[in-house]
mmCIF file of C-alpha atoms in Angstrom:
data_model
loop_
_atom_site.group_PDB
_atom_site.id
_atom_site.type_symbol
_atom_site.label_atom_id
_atom_site.label_comp_id
_atom_site.label_asym_id
_atom_site.label_seq_id
_atom_site.Cartn_x
_atom_site.Cartn_y
_atom_site.Cartn_z
ATOM 1 C CA MET S 376 0.000 0.000 0.000
ATOM 2 C CA SER S 377 1.493 3.356 -1.011
ATOM 3 C CA THR S 378 2.069 6.121 1.505
ATOM 4 C CA PRO S 379 -0.596 8.865 1.204
ATOM 5 C CA HIS S 380 0.613 12.139 -0.208
ATOM 6 C CA PRO S 381 0.871 14.800 2.530
ATOM 7 C CA LEU S 382 -1.645 17.605 2.430
ATOM 8 C CA LYS S 383 -0.552 21.214 2.100
ATOM 9 C CA VAL S 384 -2.367 22.942 4.971
ATOM 10 C CA LEU S 385 -2.691 26.566 6.019
ATOM 11 C CA VAL S 386 -3.665 27.291 9.629
ATOM 12 C CA ALA S 387 -5.006 30.833 10.006
ATOM 13 C CA GLY S 388 -4.250 31.975 13.543
ATOM 14 C CA GLY S 389 -1.300 31.338 15.850
ATOM 15 C CA GLY S 390 -3.095 31.004 19.179
ATOM 16 C CA ILE S 391 -3.264 27.875 21.316
ATOM 17 C CA GLY S 392 -5.744 26.102 19.041
ATOM 18 C CA GLY S 393 -3.931 27.035 15.845
ATOM 19 C CA LEU S 394 -0.522 25.972 17.120
ATOM 20 C CA THR S 395 -1.883 22.696 18.480
ATOM 21 C CA ALA S 396 -3.552 22.028 15.135
ATOM 22 C CA ALA S 397 -0.263 22.724 13.371
ATOM 23 C CA LEU S 398 1.472 20.287 15.699
ATOM 24 C CA ALA S 399 -1.153 17.544 15.271
ATOM 25 C CA LEU S 400 -1.241 17.909 11.494
ATOM 26 C CA THR S 401 2.560 17.930 11.276
ATOM 27 C CA ARG S 402 2.661 14.772 13.404
ATOM 28 C CA ALA S 403 0.200 13.253 10.948
ATOM 29 C CA GLY S 404 2.659 13.921 8.115
ATOM 30 C CA HIS S 405 1.183 17.025 6.514
ATOM 31 C CA GLU S 406 2.973 20.179 5.364
ATOM 32 C CA VAL S 407 1.679 22.976 7.584
ATOM 33 C CA THR S 408 2.041 26.757 7.483
ATOM 34 C CA VAL S 409 0.649 28.967 10.268
ATOM 35 C CA ALA S 410 -0.255 32.572 9.456
ATOM 36 C CA GLU S 411 -0.752 34.933 12.410
ATOM 37 C CA ARG S 412 -2.019 38.497 12.052
ATOM 38 C CA ALA S 413 -0.113 39.909 15.041
ATOM 39 C CA PRO S 414 3.413 41.097 14.220
ATOM 40 C CA ARG S 415 4.667 39.377 17.375
ATOM 41 C CA TYR S 416 3.309 37.026 20.000
ATOM 42 C CA GLU S 417 1.310 38.759 22.723
ATOM 43 C CA PRO S 418 -0.130 36.434 25.395
ATOM 44 C CA ALA S 419 -3.795 37.435 25.703
ATOM 45 C CA GLY S 420 -5.455 36.211 28.866
ATOM 46 C CA ALA S 421 -2.403 36.235 31.157
ATOM 47 C CA GLY S 422 -2.875 32.782 32.717
ATOM 48 C CA ILE S 423 -4.586 29.511 31.939
ATOM 49 C CA VAL S 424 -5.726 26.389 33.778
ATOM 50 C CA LEU S 425 -5.659 23.155 31.772
ATOM 51 C CA ALA S 426 -7.784 20.235 32.923
ATOM 52 C CA PRO S 427 -6.702 16.620 32.296
ATOM 53 C CA ASN S 428 -8.572 16.355 28.980
ATOM 54 C CA ALA S 429 -6.351 19.061 27.443
ATOM 55 C CA LEU S 430 -3.208 17.748 29.113
ATOM 56 C CA HIS S 431 -3.762 14.234 27.757
ATOM 57 C CA VAL S 432 -4.021 15.563 24.192
ATOM 58 C CA LEU S 433 -0.893 17.696 24.526
ATOM 59 C CA SER S 434 1.001 14.767 26.046
ATOM 60 C CA ALA S 435 -0.050 12.555 23.121
ATOM 61 C CA LEU S 436 1.426 15.213 20.820
ATOM 62 C CA GLY S 437 4.721 15.171 22.723
ATOM 63 C CA VAL S 438 4.210 18.380 24.723
ATOM 64 C CA ASP S 439 5.386 18.121 28.346
ATOM 65 C CA LEU S 440 4.003 20.987 30.423
ATOM 66 C CA VAL S 441 5.331 19.785 33.784
ATOM 67 C CA PRO S 442 8.468 21.991 33.701
ATOM 68 C CA HIS S 443 6.393 25.024 32.736
ATOM 69 C CA SER S 444 3.365 24.696 35.008
ATOM 70 C CA LEU S 445 2.136 24.216 38.550
ATOM 71 C CA ALA S 446 -0.025 21.282 39.630
ATOM 72 C CA LEU S 447 -3.174 22.451 41.395
ATOM 73 C CA PRO S 448 -3.937 20.193 44.387
ATOM 74 C CA SER S 449 -7.452 21.558 44.721
ATOM 75 C CA MET S 450 -9.901 24.048 43.273
ATOM 76 C CA ASP S 451 -12.083 25.841 45.821
ATOM 77 C CA VAL S 452 -15.395 27.610 45.381
ATOM 78 C CA THR S 453 -16.189 30.053 48.177
ATOM 79 C CA ALA S 454 -18.877 32.529 49.089
ATOM 80 C CA ALA S 455 -17.826 36.165 48.849
ATOM 81 C CA ASP S 456 -17.125 36.236 52.607
ATOM 82 C CA GLY S 457 -14.601 33.421 52.223
ATOM 83 C CA THR S 458 -16.799 30.550 53.427
ATOM 84 C CA LEU S 459 -15.758 27.361 51.655
ATOM 85 C CA LEU S 460 -18.647 25.991 49.579
ATOM 86 C CA ARG S 461 -16.863 23.191 47.764
ATOM 87 C CA ARG S 462 -13.354 21.835 47.349
ATOM 88 C CA VAL S 463 -12.663 19.802 44.226
ATOM 89 C CA GLU S 464 -9.615 17.514 44.448
ATOM 90 C CA PRO S 465 -9.334 15.795 41.067
ATOM 91 C CA GLN S 466 -6.617 13.371 42.212
ATOM 92 C CA ARG S 467 -9.276 11.626 44.277
ATOM 93 C CA PHE S 468 -11.217 10.633 41.161
ATOM 94 C CA GLY S 469 -8.683 8.026 40.045
ATOM 95 C CA ALA S 470 -5.662 7.622 37.793
ATOM 96 C CA GLY S 471 -5.674 9.942 34.795
ATOM 97 C CA TYR S 472 -8.044 12.506 36.313
ATOM 98 C CA GLY S 473 -5.929 14.470 38.744
ATOM 99 C CA HIS S 474 -3.459 16.432 36.664
ATOM 100 C CA THR S 475 -4.936 19.911 36.463
ATOM 101 C CA ARG S 476 -2.131 22.396 35.867
ATOM 102 C CA ALA S 477 -1.798 26.175 35.778
ATOM 103 C CA LEU S 478 0.665 28.239 33.756
ATOM 104 C CA SER S 479 0.969 31.514 31.933
ATOM 105 C CA ARG S 480 -0.058 31.646 28.296
ATOM 106 C CA THR S 481 3.477 32.756 27.467
ATOM 107 C CA ALA S 482 4.821 29.545 29.000
ATOM 108 C CA LEU S 483 2.298 27.423 27.113
ATOM 109 C CA HIS S 484 3.240 29.089 23.842
ATOM 110 C CA ALA S 485 6.936 28.519 24.553
ATOM 111 C CA ALA S 486 6.352 24.843 25.399
ATOM 112 C CA LEU S 487 4.955 24.054 21.949
ATOM 113 C CA PRO S 488 7.600 22.710 19.538
ATOM 114 C CA GLU S 489 9.243 24.870 16.921
ATOM 115 C CA ALA S 490 7.305 22.987 14.247
ATOM 116 C CA ALA S 491 4.185 24.859 15.358
ATOM 117 C CA ARG S 492 5.622 28.376 15.177
ATOM 118 C CA PRO S 493 3.645 30.878 13.065
ATOM 119 C CA VAL S 494 4.635 33.356 10.400
ATOM 120 C CA ASN S 495 3.793 36.575 12.240
ATOM 121 C CA GLY S 496 2.454 39.713 10.617
ATOM 122 C CA ARG S 497 0.511 37.814 7.955
ATOM 123 C CA ALA S 498 -3.286 37.657 8.014
ATOM 124 C CA VAL S 499 -5.742 35.785 5.820
ATOM 125 C CA ALA S 500 -7.812 38.316 3.873
ATOM 126 C CA ALA S 501 -9.835 36.040 1.582
ATOM 127 C CA VAL S 502 -10.323 32.322 0.970
ATOM 128 C CA GLN S 503 -11.955 30.633 -2.013
ATOM 129 C CA ASP S 504 -12.721 26.922 -2.016
ATOM 130 C CA ARG S 505 -12.423 25.857 -5.661
ATOM 131 C CA GLY S 506 -13.315 22.242 -4.960
ATOM 132 C CA ASP S 507 -9.878 20.787 -5.697
ATOM 133 C CA ALA S 508 -7.920 23.387 -3.653
ATOM 134 C CA VAL S 509 -8.346 26.584 -1.641
ATOM 135 C CA THR S 510 -6.853 29.849 -2.851
ATOM 136 C CA VAL S 511 -5.853 32.320 -0.161
ATOM 137 C CA ARG S 512 -5.070 36.013 -0.311
ATOM 138 C CA PHE S 513 -3.090 37.603 2.525
ATOM 139 C CA THR S 514 -2.638 41.023 4.068
ATOM 140 C CA THR S 515 0.111 42.320 6.305
ATOM 141 C CA ALA S 516 -0.338 43.116 9.983
ATOM 142 C CA HIS S 517 -1.203 46.684 8.935
ATOM 143 C CA GLY S 518 -3.991 45.554 6.603
ATOM 144 C CA THR S 519 -2.204 46.175 3.307
ATOM 145 C CA SER S 520 -2.637 43.543 0.599
ATOM 146 C CA GLU S 521 0.415 41.460 -0.182
ATOM 147 C CA PRO S 522 1.693 41.911 -3.728
ATOM 148 C CA GLN S 523 2.153 38.171 -4.246
ATOM 149 C CA ALA S 524 -0.380 36.110 -6.165
ATOM 150 C CA PRO S 525 -2.893 34.057 -4.154
ATOM 151 C CA GLU S 526 -1.513 30.827 -2.713
ATOM 152 C CA ALA S 527 -3.151 27.415 -3.095
ATOM 153 C CA TYR S 528 -3.635 24.884 -0.294
ATOM 154 C CA ASP S 529 -5.322 21.511 0.007
ATOM 155 C CA LEU S 530 -6.948 22.600 3.274
ATOM 156 C CA VAL S 531 -7.382 25.797 5.272
ATOM 157 C CA VAL S 532 -8.014 25.676 9.026
ATOM 158 C CA GLY S 533 -9.587 28.800 10.509
ATOM 159 C CA ALA S 534 -8.232 29.191 14.028
ATOM 160 C CA ASP S 535 -8.423 32.965 13.975
ATOM 161 C CA GLY S 536 -10.531 33.590 17.043
ATOM 162 C CA ILE S 537 -13.976 34.768 17.983
ATOM 163 C CA HIS S 538 -14.031 37.430 15.252
ATOM 164 C CA SER S 539 -12.798 34.952 12.629
ATOM 165 C CA THR S 540 -12.262 36.265 9.109
ATOM 166 C CA VAL S 541 -12.265 32.715 7.783
ATOM 167 C CA ARG S 542 -15.610 31.881 9.410
ATOM 168 C CA ALA S 543 -17.249 34.980 7.941
ATOM 169 C CA GLN S 544 -16.222 33.934 4.431
ATOM 170 C CA VAL S 545 -17.173 30.265 4.454
ATOM 171 C CA THR S 546 -20.422 30.347 6.413
ATOM 172 C CA ALA S 547 -23.551 31.417 4.564
ATOM 173 C CA ARG S 548 -25.284 32.394 7.810
ATOM 174 C CA PRO S 549 -22.608 32.919 10.479
ATOM 175 C CA PRO S 550 -23.865 32.380 14.037
ATOM 176 C CA ALA S 551 -24.356 35.545 16.038
ATOM 177 C CA LEU S 552 -22.123 36.672 18.874
ATOM 178 C CA ARG S 553 -23.976 36.559 22.170
ATOM 179 C CA HIS S 554 -22.942 38.809 25.041
ATOM 180 C CA SER S 555 -22.897 36.784 28.248
ATOM 181 C CA GLY S 556 -23.965 39.767 30.369
ATOM 182 C CA VAL S 557 -20.655 40.057 32.191
ATOM 183 C CA THR S 558 -17.304 41.759 31.757
ATOM 184 C CA CYS S 559 -13.937 40.570 33.037
ATOM 185 C CA TRP S 560 -10.578 42.017 34.144
ATOM 186 C CA ARG S 561 -7.454 39.820 34.190
ATOM 187 C CA GLY S 562 -3.777 40.005 34.928
ATOM 188 C CA LEU S 563 -0.711 38.587 36.654
ATOM 189 C CA THR S 564 0.823 39.735 39.921
ATOM 190 C CA ALA S 565 3.092 38.530 42.715
ATOM 191 C CA ASN S 566 1.541 35.681 44.682
ATOM 192 C CA PRO S 567 0.866 36.721 48.304
ATOM 193 C CA GLY S 568 0.632 33.099 49.448
ATOM 194 C CA VAL S 569 -2.307 31.576 47.550
ATOM 195 C CA THR S 570 -1.675 27.809 47.324
ATOM 196 C CA SER S 571 -4.732 26.529 45.469
ATOM 197 C CA ALA S 572 -7.095 27.848 42.840
ATOM 198 C CA VAL S 573 -10.050 29.683 44.338
ATOM 199 C CA GLU S 574 -13.190 31.207 42.865
ATOM 200 C CA SER S 575 -15.222 33.560 45.058
ATOM 201 C CA TRP S 576 -18.907 34.111 44.203
ATOM 202 C CA GLY S 577 -20.564 37.386 45.138
ATOM 203 C CA PRO S 578 -23.763 39.216 44.198
ATOM 204 C CA GLY S 579 -23.380 39.556 40.432
ATOM 205 C CA THR S 580 -19.597 39.422 40.808
ATOM 206 C CA LYS S 581 -16.906 36.774 40.818
ATOM 207 C CA ALA S 582 -13.210 36.793 41.689
ATOM 208 C CA GLY S 583 -10.662 34.114 40.856
ATOM 209 C CA LEU S 584 -7.082 33.460 41.925
ATOM 210 C CA VAL S 585 -4.753 30.829 40.448
ATOM 211 C CA PRO S 586 -1.152 30.266 41.623
ATOM 212 C CA LEU S 587 1.445 29.967 38.865
ATOM 213 C CA PRO S 588 5.105 28.923 38.855
ATOM 214 C CA ASP S 589 7.835 31.397 39.828
ATOM 215 C CA GLY S 590 5.822 33.036 42.598
ATOM 216 C CA ARG S 591 3.215 34.613 40.322
ATOM 217 C CA LEU S 592 -0.563 34.700 40.557
ATOM 218 C CA TYR S 593 -3.176 34.798 37.805
ATOM 219 C CA TYR S 594 -6.254 36.760 38.849
ATOM 220 C CA PHE S 595 -9.601 37.665 37.312
ATOM 221 C CA TYR S 596 -12.490 39.827 38.478
ATOM 222 C CA VAL S 597 -15.909 39.532 36.817
ATOM 223 C CA ARG S 598 -19.041 41.645 37.165
ATOM 224 C CA THR S 599 -22.475 41.754 35.588
ATOM 225 C CA ALA S 600 -22.516 44.648 33.104
ATOM 226 C CA PRO S 601 -23.888 45.557 29.678
ATOM 227 C CA ARG S 602 -21.647 45.304 26.640
ATOM 228 C CA ARG S 603 -18.979 48.035 26.443
ATOM 229 C CA ALA S 604 -19.865 49.450 29.876
ATOM 230 C CA PRO S 605 -17.125 51.792 31.152
ATOM 231 C CA ALA S 606 -14.764 50.375 33.754
ATOM 232 C CA PRO S 607 -15.192 51.646 37.312
ATOM 233 C CA ALA S 608 -12.720 54.277 38.451
ATOM 234 C CA TRP S 609 -9.420 52.997 39.769
ATOM 235 C CA PRO S 610 -8.945 52.165 42.591
ATOM 236 C CA ASP S 611 -11.984 53.215 44.598
ATOM 237 C CA GLY S 612 -14.569 52.235 41.992
ATOM 238 C CA PHE S 613 -13.110 48.740 41.680
ATOM 239 C CA ARG S 614 -13.046 48.291 45.436
ATOM 240 C CA ARG S 615 -16.695 49.288 45.695
ATOM 241 C CA VAL S 616 -17.763 46.882 42.925
ATOM 242 C CA PHE S 617 -15.947 43.967 44.545
ATOM 243 C CA ALA S 618 -16.432 45.035 48.176
ATOM 244 C CA HIS S 619 -18.335 41.837 49.039
ATOM 245 C CA HIS S 620 -15.245 39.721 48.366
ATOM 246 C CA ARG S 621 -13.158 39.210 51.497
ATOM 247 C CA GLY S 622 -9.872 37.522 52.196
ATOM 248 C CA ALA S 623 -7.331 36.863 49.430
ATOM 249 C CA PRO S 624 -9.375 38.378 46.544
ATOM 250 C CA ALA S 625 -9.648 41.662 48.467
ATOM 251 C CA ARG S 626 -5.967 41.638 49.431
ATOM 252 C CA VAL S 627 -4.856 41.012 45.856
ATOM 253 C CA LEU S 628 -7.049 43.814 44.537
ATOM 254 C CA ASP S 629 -5.753 46.218 47.211
ATOM 255 C CA ALA S 630 -2.138 45.347 46.385
ATOM 256 C CA LEU S 631 -2.375 46.038 42.646
ATOM 257 C CA ASP S 632 -0.501 49.183 41.639
ATOM 258 C CA GLY S 633 -2.870 49.892 38.747
ATOM 259 C CA PRO S 634 -6.005 48.551 37.064
ATOM 260 C CA PRO S 635 -5.804 45.038 35.579
ATOM 261 C CA PRO S 636 -4.185 45.206 32.136
ATOM 262 C CA LEU S 637 -6.767 43.083 30.328
ATOM 263 C CA HIS S 638 -10.454 43.961 30.100
ATOM 264 C CA HIS S 639 -12.954 42.095 27.908
ATOM 265 C CA ASP S 640 -16.680 41.659 27.686
ATOM 266 C CA LEU S 641 -17.305 37.905 27.692
ATOM 267 C CA GLU S 642 -19.016 36.779 24.498
ATOM 268 C CA GLU S 643 -19.804 33.474 22.851
ATOM 269 C CA LEU S 644 -21.085 32.106 19.569
ATOM 270 C CA THR S 645 -24.745 31.163 19.731
ATOM 271 C CA ALA S 646 -23.915 27.743 18.205
ATOM 272 C CA PRO S 647 -20.838 25.885 16.917
ATOM 273 C CA VAL S 648 -19.956 26.068 13.233
ATOM 274 C CA TRP S 649 -17.341 23.729 11.774
ATOM 275 C CA GLY S 650 -16.760 24.945 8.222
ATOM 276 C CA ARG S 651 -17.345 23.101 4.981
ATOM 277 C CA GLY S 652 -15.490 21.545 2.091
ATOM 278 C CA ARG S 653 -11.793 22.356 2.303
ATOM 279 C CA VAL S 654 -12.143 25.101 4.910
ATOM 280 C CA LEU S 655 -12.585 23.953 8.524
ATOM 281 C CA LEU S 656 -12.791 25.866 11.807
ATOM 282 C CA LEU S 657 -11.601 25.181 15.326
ATOM 283 C CA GLY S 658 -11.367 26.814 18.747
ATOM 284 C CA ASP S 659 -13.042 30.174 19.235
ATOM 285 C CA ALA S 660 -13.550 30.534 15.480
ATOM 286 C CA ALA S 661 -15.810 27.476 15.637
ATOM 287 C CA HIS S 662 -17.386 27.614 19.086
ATOM 288 C CA ALA S 663 -16.323 30.551 21.246
ATOM 289 C CA MET S 664 -17.722 29.928 24.725
ATOM 290 C CA THR S 665 -17.731 31.600 28.102
ATOM 291 C CA PRO S 666 -14.845 30.684 30.432
ATOM 292 C CA ASN S 667 -17.010 29.540 33.345
ATOM 293 C CA LEU S 668 -15.860 25.920 33.114
ATOM 294 C CA GLY S 669 -12.307 26.747 32.052
ATOM 295 C CA GLN S 670 -12.738 24.655 28.895
ATOM 296 C CA GLY S 671 -12.364 27.109 26.004
ATOM 297 C CA ALA S 672 -8.707 26.356 25.278
ATOM 298 C CA ALA S 673 -9.186 22.680 26.129
ATOM 299 C CA MET S 674 -11.896 22.317 23.501
ATOM 300 C CA ALA S 675 -9.600 23.952 20.919
ATOM 301 C CA ILE S 676 -6.815 21.522 21.843
ATOM 302 C CA GLU S 677 -9.211 18.595 21.462
ATOM 303 C CA ASP S 678 -10.393 20.012 18.112
ATOM 304 C CA ALA S 679 -6.844 19.907 16.811
ATOM 305 C CA TYR S 680 -6.443 16.191 17.409
ATOM 306 C CA ALA S 681 -9.924 15.391 16.101
ATOM 307 C CA LEU S 682 -9.312 17.379 12.917
ATOM 308 C CA ALA S 683 -6.135 15.412 12.240
ATOM 309 C CA LEU S 684 -8.078 12.175 12.826
ATOM 310 C CA ALA S 685 -10.725 13.276 10.320
ATOM 311 C CA LEU S 686 -7.981 13.456 7.672
ATOM 312 C CA ARG S 687 -6.583 9.984 8.258
ATOM 313 C CA PRO S 688 -6.397 7.882 5.079
ATOM 314 C CA ASP S 689 -8.685 5.258 6.637
ATOM 315 C CA ALA S 690 -11.209 7.776 8.014
ATOM 316 C CA ALA S 691 -14.463 6.444 6.543
ATOM 317 C CA GLY S 692 -12.720 5.856 3.215
ATOM 318 C CA THR S 693 -10.630 8.426 1.420
ATOM 319 C CA GLY S 694 -13.295 10.191 -0.588
ATOM 320 C CA ARG S 695 -13.256 10.762 -4.321
ATOM 321 C CA GLY S 696 -10.119 9.510 -5.968
ATOM 322 C CA GLY S 697 -8.341 9.014 -2.658
ATOM 323 C CA ASP S 698 -8.920 12.647 -1.631
ATOM 324 C CA ARG S 699 -8.750 12.680 2.180
ATOM 325 C CA VAL S 700 -10.298 16.157 2.395
ATOM 326 C CA ALA S 701 -13.524 15.004 0.742
ATOM 327 C CA GLY S 702 -15.955 14.367 3.579
ATOM 328 C CA ALA S 703 -13.519 15.563 6.246
ATOM 329 C CA ALA S 704 -15.859 18.362 7.343
ATOM 330 C CA GLU S 705 -18.624 15.857 8.081
ATOM 331 C CA ARG S 706 -16.268 13.479 9.904
ATOM 332 C CA TYR S 707 -14.811 16.324 11.943
ATOM 333 C CA ARG S 708 -18.249 17.623 12.911
ATOM 334 C CA ALA S 709 -19.338 14.115 13.922
ATOM 335 C CA LEU S 710 -16.322 13.833 16.227
ATOM 336 C CA ARG S 711 -16.819 17.210 17.880
ATOM 337 C CA HIS S 712 -20.275 18.751 17.689
ATOM 338 C CA ARG S 713 -22.185 16.930 20.423
ATOM 339 C CA ARG S 714 -19.371 17.164 22.961
ATOM 340 C CA VAL S 715 -18.531 20.809 22.297
ATOM 341 C CA ARG S 716 -22.178 21.887 22.308
ATOM 342 C CA ALA S 717 -22.719 20.220 25.681
ATOM 343 C CA VAL S 718 -19.707 21.995 27.188
ATOM 344 C CA GLN S 719 -20.713 25.323 25.639
ATOM 345 C CA LEU S 720 -24.223 25.140 27.087
ATOM 346 C CA ALA S 721 -22.999 23.927 30.490
ATOM 347 C CA SER S 722 -20.591 26.867 30.660
ATOM 348 C CA ARG S 723 -23.386 29.269 29.724
ATOM 349 C CA GLN S 724 -25.607 27.846 32.476
ATOM 350 C CA ALA S 725 -22.820 28.013 35.058
ATOM 351 C CA GLY S 726 -22.270 31.666 34.204
ATOM 352 C CA ALA S 727 -25.954 32.440 34.609
ATOM 353 C CA VAL S 728 -25.981 30.877 38.081
ATOM 354 C CA THR S 729 -22.855 32.686 39.282
ATOM 355 C CA ALA S 730 -24.308 36.005 38.068
ATOM 356 C CA TRP S 731 -27.302 35.792 40.417
ATOM 357 C CA ARG S 732 -27.492 38.922 42.568
ATOM 358 C CA GLY S 733 -30.468 38.531 44.903
ATOM 359 C CA PRO S 734 -30.061 37.085 48.399
ATOM 360 C CA LEU S 735 -32.532 34.256 47.801
ATOM 361 C CA GLY S 736 -30.809 33.154 44.603
ATOM 362 C CA ARG S 737 -27.434 33.243 46.320
ATOM 363 C CA VAL S 738 -28.721 31.077 49.179
ATOM 364 C CA VAL S 739 -30.110 28.582 46.685
ATOM 365 C CA ARG S 740 -26.881 28.310 44.672
ATOM 366 C CA GLU S 741 -24.666 28.100 47.767
ATOM 367 C CA THR S 742 -26.863 25.432 49.316
ATOM 368 C CA ALA S 743 -26.888 23.465 46.067
ATOM 369 C CA ILE S 744 -23.129 23.489 45.647
ATOM 370 C CA ARG S 745 -22.560 22.548 49.303
ATOM 371 C CA ARG S 746 -24.896 19.564 49.019
ATOM 372 C CA MET S 747 -23.769 18.313 45.626
ATOM 373 C CA PRO S 748 -22.792 14.638 46.104
ATOM 374 C CA GLU S 749 -19.119 13.863 45.657
ATOM 375 C CA ALA S 750 -20.089 11.003 43.359
ATOM 376 C CA LEU S 751 -21.841 13.445 41.015
ATOM 377 C CA THR S 752 -18.768 15.702 40.892
ATOM 378 C CA ALA S 753 -16.575 12.693 40.128
ATOM 379 C CA ARG S 754 -18.947 11.501 37.390
ATOM 380 C CA GLN S 755 -18.972 14.945 35.759
ATOM 381 C CA TYR S 756 -15.178 15.146 35.878
ATOM 382 C CA ARG S 757 -14.737 11.679 34.411
ATOM 383 C CA GLY S 758 -17.250 12.579 31.720
ATOM 384 C CA LEU S 759 -14.925 15.401 30.733
ATOM 385 C CA VAL S 760 -11.868 13.166 30.460
ATOM 386 C CA ASP S 761 -13.041 9.719 29.333
ATOM 387 C CA PRO S 762 -14.090 10.737 25.776
ATOM 388 C CA VAL S 763 -10.618 12.174 25.213
ATOM 389 C CA LEU S 764 -8.912 8.995 26.409
ATOM 390 C CA ALA S 765 -11.070 7.090 23.931
ATOM 391 C CA MET S 766 -10.189 9.499 21.105
ATOM 392 C CA LEU S 767 -6.472 9.216 21.837
ATOM 393 C CA ARG S 768 -6.575 5.453 21.325
ATOM 394 C CA ARG S 769 -6.770 6.285 17.623
ATOM 395 C CA PRO S 770 -3.309 7.278 16.364
ATOM 396 C CA LEU S 771 -2.949 10.154 13.922
ATOM 397 C CA VAL S 772 -1.176 7.974 11.325
#
């Protein structure tokens, strides 16, 4: 049996999902180019927590995050006054479930192999699926068209984020962006002694702290607010908004020497969209979701492996004339849609609950999380990991 000819693939977007896709597709034997609009890497989001499902995929791709990250022994949910509502200790759920790790996005980017590095300052401006290939026009980081003729690829992967240019061009009716009703501030600072991840729930507010390696702390502060609402004045306005939060979240906020550097309204796509023909989507371009379950990047990492599986020579036949791209969109969607949609909706629901302001609603949610059976928590956590372990039993080549 002859060796299949490698596909020439363009990945649009050099974020976590795009770089992981480049790595998975390279491992599968394809020729991959990554085009990234930004002239240089800038780590949006400051810090990241990766659950075991993401870590298993990265490990299968040869990425070892242990030297770059910190293992989180527990993840605590507290009331705004510091009362512990629930402590999740994944290591108690069994082998393969307890390796949640925290690191900066800069460290994650650096940990990915050189094979996944993007060509910076080059953005996809237009794509045209001709049936037998995709032609791509590029612009520079400043938006000027490149003088070169369009380039042809066997496959284009849109990993260019929530405002994806690729998605807008290949989807007849792009899904709408939905504002979650909250806005979020994020950053890194010196760790004052926080040893486990903690999320504090207040009246329409939330604060989170995650220890990182090298004595740093990733923090985020979330409040209910309309889209594009002005930030409260620094520092007194911030302290008033988050005044219900006691203990470490209050101390961290008081110790900051300026407002958090990152501020974003939290938005999501109303439904996943996976692309068609020779143009496929992954990560936020396909299914941007709220961060309430910490699964946005993990789903993009899973997408990358699944997309490479959908292009295997034996994936439901090889299509017309041995063309592995024919039918890949359908195979990819079948691997991902149900799982991603469930996580997207669960994250949306979790955000709605944590945004409750009234005293009665807060009593209900705090009582519910206190009384949640440990067996249910374990079942939910295993449900997050087990499908990935099953997927990884299928090699990329």
